[in-house]
Short mmCIF file of C-alpha atoms and ligand atoms in Angstrom, two decimals:
data_model
loop_
_atom_site.label_atom_id
_atom_site.label_comp_id
_atom_site.label_asym_id
_atom_site.label_seq_id
_atom_site.Cartn_x
_atom_site.Cartn_y
_atom_site.Cartn_z
CA UNK A 1 -10.89 -2.46 -17.19
CA UNK A 2 -7.37 -2.76 -15.82
CA UNK A 3 -6.81 -2.74 -12.07
CA UNK A 4 -5.13 0.67 -12.37
CA UNK A 5 -8.25 1.99 -14.13
CA UNK A 6 -10.39 0.47 -11.38
CA UNK A 7 -8.31 2.35 -8.79
CA UNK A 8 -8.73 5.58 -10.76
CA UNK A 9 -12.51 5.01 -10.85
CA UNK A 10 -12.63 4.36 -7.10
CA UNK A 11 -10.83 7.67 -6.55
CA UNK A 12 -13.14 9.61 -8.85
CA UNK A 13 -16.37 7.99 -7.55
CA UNK A 14 -15.57 8.02 -3.83
CA UNK A 15 -13.12 10.90 -3.38
CA UNK A 16 -10.41 8.52 -2.15
CA UNK A 17 -9.94 4.77 -1.73
CA UNK A 18 -9.47 2.55 1.32
CA UNK A 19 -6.84 -0.18 0.83
CA UNK A 20 -6.57 -2.90 3.45
CA UNK A 21 -3.16 -4.52 3.84
CA UNK A 22 -3.11 -8.25 4.48
CA UNK A 23 0.27 -9.57 5.60
CA UNK A 24 0.22 -13.38 5.17
CA UNK A 25 2.59 -13.62 8.15
CA UNK A 26 0.05 -11.96 10.46
CA UNK A 27 -3.28 -13.54 9.56
CA UNK A 28 -5.56 -15.98 11.25
CA UNK A 29 -6.07 -18.24 8.24
CA UNK A 30 -9.11 -19.97 9.73
CA UNK A 31 -11.05 -16.70 9.89
CA UNK A 32 -9.67 -15.21 6.68
CA UNK A 33 -12.63 -16.06 4.36
CA UNK A 34 -15.17 -14.53 6.74
CA UNK A 35 -12.94 -11.52 7.45
CA UNK A 36 -12.42 -10.74 3.75
CA UNK A 37 -16.17 -10.97 3.06
CA UNK A 38 -16.98 -8.66 5.97
CA UNK A 39 -14.21 -6.20 5.11
CA UNK A 40 -15.52 -5.96 1.54
CA UNK A 41 -19.08 -5.30 2.74
CA UNK A 42 -17.77 -2.70 5.21
CA UNK A 43 -16.31 -0.62 2.35
CA UNK A 44 -12.78 -1.83 1.63
CA UNK A 45 -12.00 -0.75 -1.94
CA UNK A 46 -9.05 -3.09 -2.60
CA UNK A 47 -6.77 -5.50 -0.77
CA UNK A 48 -3.00 -5.17 -0.74
CA UNK A 49 -1.21 -8.43 0.03
CA UNK A 50 2.43 -8.73 1.04
CA UNK A 51 4.99 -8.12 3.74
CA UNK A 52 8.59 -7.16 4.38
CA UNK A 53 9.62 -10.65 5.43
CA UNK A 54 7.23 -13.38 4.25
CA UNK A 55 7.96 -16.18 6.67
CA UNK A 56 4.75 -17.85 5.55
CA UNK A 57 5.02 -20.27 2.63
CA UNK A 58 1.33 -19.84 1.85
CA UNK A 59 1.45 -16.69 -0.28
CA UNK A 60 -0.44 -18.21 -3.23
CA UNK A 61 -2.96 -19.92 -0.99
CA UNK A 62 -3.66 -16.69 0.93
CA UNK A 63 -4.19 -14.82 -2.35
CA UNK A 64 -6.62 -17.51 -3.55
CA UNK A 65 -8.69 -17.32 -0.37
CA UNK A 66 -8.84 -13.52 -0.63
CA UNK A 67 -9.83 -13.65 -4.32
CA UNK A 68 -12.57 -16.18 -3.60
CA UNK A 69 -14.15 -13.98 -0.95
CA UNK A 70 -14.18 -10.53 -2.54
CA UNK A 71 -14.93 -8.81 -5.81
CA UNK A 72 -12.59 -5.93 -4.91
CA UNK A 73 -9.18 -5.82 -6.63
CA UNK A 74 -6.46 -7.93 -4.98
CA UNK A 75 -3.06 -6.32 -5.47
CA UNK A 76 0.36 -7.67 -4.48
CA UNK A 77 2.41 -5.26 -2.37
CA UNK A 78 5.71 -7.13 -2.55
CA UNK A 79 8.45 -7.11 0.03
CA UNK A 80 10.66 -9.09 -2.30
CA UNK A 81 10.97 -11.05 -5.53
CA UNK A 82 9.37 -14.17 -4.06
CA UNK A 83 6.06 -12.33 -3.74
CA UNK A 84 4.88 -12.68 -7.32
CA UNK A 85 1.76 -14.68 -8.20
CA UNK A 86 -0.64 -14.93 -11.12
CA UNK A 87 -3.54 -15.34 -8.70
CA UNK A 88 -3.59 -11.59 -7.95
CA UNK A 89 -5.20 -8.96 -10.20
CA UNK A 90 -2.07 -6.79 -10.25
CA UNK A 91 1.21 -6.05 -8.52
CA UNK A 92 2.55 -2.72 -7.30
CA UNK A 93 5.85 -2.68 -9.21
CA UNK A 94 7.73 -0.74 -6.56
CA UNK A 95 10.86 1.35 -7.01
CA UNK A 96 12.20 2.45 -3.64
CA UNK A 97 13.07 5.91 -4.92
CA UNK A 98 13.76 7.50 -1.52
CA UNK A 99 16.70 5.10 -1.05
CA UNK A 100 20.02 4.70 -2.76
CA UNK A 101 20.16 0.93 -2.64
CA UNK A 102 20.44 -0.35 -6.25
CA UNK A 103 18.87 -3.69 -5.29
CA UNK A 104 15.58 -1.92 -4.54
CA UNK A 105 15.85 0.57 -7.40
CA UNK A 106 16.52 -1.87 -10.24
CA UNK A 107 18.05 -5.19 -9.08
CA UNK A 108 14.90 -6.89 -7.76
CA UNK A 109 12.86 -5.37 -10.58
CA UNK A 110 15.14 -7.02 -13.18
CA UNK A 111 14.74 -10.37 -11.43
CA UNK A 112 10.96 -10.06 -11.18
CA UNK A 113 10.13 -8.51 -14.58
CA UNK A 114 10.45 -11.65 -16.77
CA UNK A 115 8.28 -13.63 -14.33
CA UNK A 116 5.63 -10.91 -14.18
CA UNK A 117 5.59 -10.64 -17.97
CA UNK A 118 5.30 -14.40 -18.41
CA UNK A 119 2.41 -14.50 -15.93
CA UNK A 120 0.71 -11.59 -17.77
CA UNK A 121 0.28 -9.99 -14.36
CA UNK A 122 -0.61 -6.29 -14.50
CA UNK A 123 2.24 -4.21 -13.06
CA UNK A 124 1.46 -0.77 -11.65
CA UNK A 125 4.76 1.10 -11.52
CA UNK A 126 4.94 2.94 -8.21
CA UNK A 127 7.51 5.27 -6.69
CA UNK A 128 7.86 4.05 -3.11
CA UNK A 129 9.10 6.63 -0.62
CA UNK A 130 9.99 5.83 2.96
CA UNK A 131 9.32 8.72 5.32
CA UNK A 132 10.78 8.85 8.81
CA UNK A 133 8.08 7.64 11.24
CA UNK A 134 9.74 7.90 14.66
CA UNK A 135 11.06 4.32 14.85
CA UNK A 136 13.05 1.93 12.67
CA UNK A 137 10.48 -0.06 10.67
CA UNK A 138 10.90 -3.43 8.92
CA UNK A 139 10.83 -1.68 5.52
CA UNK A 140 13.73 0.56 6.52
CA UNK A 141 15.76 -2.22 8.08
CA UNK A 142 15.16 -4.78 5.33
CA UNK A 143 15.81 -2.34 2.47
CA UNK A 144 18.89 -0.89 4.16
CA UNK A 145 17.86 2.62 3.13
CA UNK A 146 17.42 5.89 4.97
CA UNK A 147 13.93 7.39 5.12
CA UNK A 148 13.28 11.01 4.11
CA UNK A 149 13.29 13.27 7.23
CA UNK A 150 9.70 14.08 8.18
CA UNK A 151 10.36 17.82 8.46
CA UNK A 152 11.79 18.02 4.92
CA UNK A 153 8.77 18.10 2.57
CA UNK A 154 10.84 19.68 -0.21
CA UNK A 155 13.00 16.55 -0.42
CA UNK A 156 9.83 14.47 -0.74
CA UNK A 157 8.54 16.80 -3.48
CA UNK A 158 11.77 16.50 -5.49
CA UNK A 159 11.55 12.69 -5.34
CA UNK A 160 7.87 12.78 -6.33
CA UNK A 161 8.62 14.98 -9.34
CA UNK A 162 11.43 12.65 -10.40
CA UNK A 163 8.95 9.74 -10.26
CA UNK A 164 6.51 11.69 -12.43
CA UNK A 165 9.17 12.57 -15.01
CA UNK A 166 10.45 8.98 -15.10
CA UNK A 167 6.89 7.95 -16.02
CA UNK A 168 5.80 6.02 -12.93
CA UNK A 169 2.02 5.76 -12.43
CA UNK A 170 1.63 6.20 -8.70
CA UNK A 171 3.44 7.28 -5.55
CA UNK A 172 3.39 5.56 -2.16
CA UNK A 173 4.33 7.70 0.85
CA UNK A 174 5.20 5.13 3.50
CA UNK A 175 6.01 5.70 7.17
CA UNK A 176 6.44 1.92 7.55
CA UNK A 177 4.18 -0.68 9.08
CA UNK A 178 3.66 0.04 12.78
CA UNK A 179 5.30 3.48 12.52
CA UNK A 180 4.93 5.62 15.61
CA UNK A 181 4.02 8.64 13.50
CA UNK A 182 2.27 8.58 10.13
CA UNK A 183 3.39 10.65 7.13
CA UNK A 184 2.90 14.35 8.03
CA UNK A 185 -0.18 15.97 6.45
CA UNK A 186 1.92 18.99 5.44
CA UNK A 187 4.23 16.74 3.42
CA UNK A 188 1.26 15.02 1.71
CA UNK A 189 -0.16 18.44 0.85
CA UNK A 190 3.07 19.71 -0.65
CA UNK A 191 3.63 16.54 -2.69
CA UNK A 192 0.06 16.35 -4.00
CA UNK A 193 -0.12 20.03 -4.95
CA UNK A 194 3.17 19.85 -6.87
CA UNK A 195 3.05 16.42 -8.45
CA UNK A 196 0.19 15.06 -10.58
CA UNK A 197 0.52 11.36 -9.66
CA UNK A 198 -2.10 9.71 -7.42
CA UNK A 199 -0.63 9.26 -3.95
CA UNK A 200 -1.07 6.25 -1.66
CA UNK A 201 -0.35 6.97 2.03
CA UNK A 202 0.30 4.31 4.66
CA UNK A 203 2.15 3.41 7.82
CA UNK A 204 1.08 4.19 11.39
CA UNK A 205 -2.46 5.37 10.56
CA UNK A 206 -4.49 4.36 13.60
CA UNK A 207 -7.74 6.34 13.55
CA UNK A 208 -10.40 7.18 10.95
CA UNK A 209 -9.87 10.86 11.74
CA UNK A 210 -6.17 10.58 10.91
CA UNK A 211 -7.11 8.87 7.65
CA UNK A 212 -9.58 11.66 6.78
CA UNK A 213 -6.94 14.32 7.48
CA UNK A 214 -4.62 12.62 4.99
CA UNK A 215 -7.37 12.56 2.35
CA UNK A 216 -8.02 16.25 3.01
CA UNK A 217 -4.29 16.87 2.56
CA UNK A 218 -4.52 15.27 -0.91
CA UNK A 219 -4.00 11.50 -0.50
CA UNK A 220 -5.84 9.42 -3.13
CA UNK A 221 -5.59 6.13 -1.25
CA UNK A 222 -5.12 5.24 2.41
CA UNK A 223 -3.58 1.96 3.58
CA UNK A 224 -4.09 0.45 7.00
CA UNK A 225 -2.57 -2.81 8.22
CA UNK A 226 -1.64 -3.00 11.89
CA UNK A 227 -4.72 -1.32 13.38
CA UNK A 228 -7.07 -3.75 11.63
CA UNK A 229 -4.86 -6.72 12.57
CA UNK A 230 -5.28 -5.59 16.18
CA UNK A 231 -9.01 -4.91 15.89
CA UNK A 232 -10.59 -6.60 12.92
CA UNK A 233 -14.16 -5.69 13.88
CA UNK A 234 -16.20 -4.73 10.85
CA UNK A 235 -17.47 -1.55 12.53
CA UNK A 236 -13.93 -0.13 12.63
CA UNK A 237 -13.38 -0.99 8.96
CA UNK A 238 -16.65 0.75 8.16
CA UNK A 239 -15.55 3.84 10.13
CA UNK A 240 -12.30 3.99 8.17
CA UNK A 241 -14.15 3.56 4.87
CA UNK A 242 -16.64 6.31 5.76
CA UNK A 243 -13.84 8.68 6.79
CA UNK A 244 -11.88 8.06 3.58
CA UNK A 245 -14.84 8.21 1.17
CA UNK A 246 -15.46 11.92 0.88
CA UNK A 247 -17.96 11.66 -2.01
C1 1GP B 1 2.68 -0.69 5.59
O1 1GP B 1 1.57 1.24 4.88
C2 1GP B 1 1.39 -0.03 5.37
O2 1GP B 1 3.35 -0.91 4.42
C3 1GP B 1 0.49 -0.14 6.57
O3 1GP B 1 1.08 0.29 7.77
O4 1GP B 1 0.61 -1.53 9.41
O5 1GP B 1 1.17 0.77 10.20
O6 1GP B 1 -1.03 0.31 9.11
P1 1GP B 1 0.41 -0.06 9.20
#
């Protein structure tokens, strides 16, 4: 089964999937093996690994440690071309479709594609949409693109439909790591009722209840990063998993 098929199965078996973001720049590497084991037991469905900056030079090593301590899929969520590795199960092959910066629409993809192909790494083509989250996030600053205004769901819908017609496999509605406000539920609802692609939602989600509201609005996968970096206790991971798994 491909990783994309595994994600589809998670969605159909559990209602929605809980993806935990591991940013190699923000981890306590000594506790990583134990943390990954506990997070898997507490209901994490897959791990996303990556970051906007990547100051750490231990990307491969971090991926190896994660792989060794979980049987859940380990998926690269790349902030740039340097974040490609054959250790992972797959990579989100992101096109930053909300922006108009050609480097993030096709330039980086052209640089990364031959490497990904040579590694035989599964690429899951994903339309990545930055949504205004109340503060300037690293993703916005680093990509030099403007997010979609949060009170303009129709603009988000038009981008989502373009992604579907282009033939991308998934959408990622992103308020940005550490966003003050997460993607509005009304926008998620409008996108998921108009567009048939599975939708990942992340950025600024801080409570299990908020995560559940996003699933109820139509999200297929929820990503949390910051809140679990701040409080990595397994009981909180379990609460998120329980809120996200509706069946
Ligand atoms: C960022 O969507 C992810 O790309 C997670 O965001 O760190 O705010 O949870 P947070």
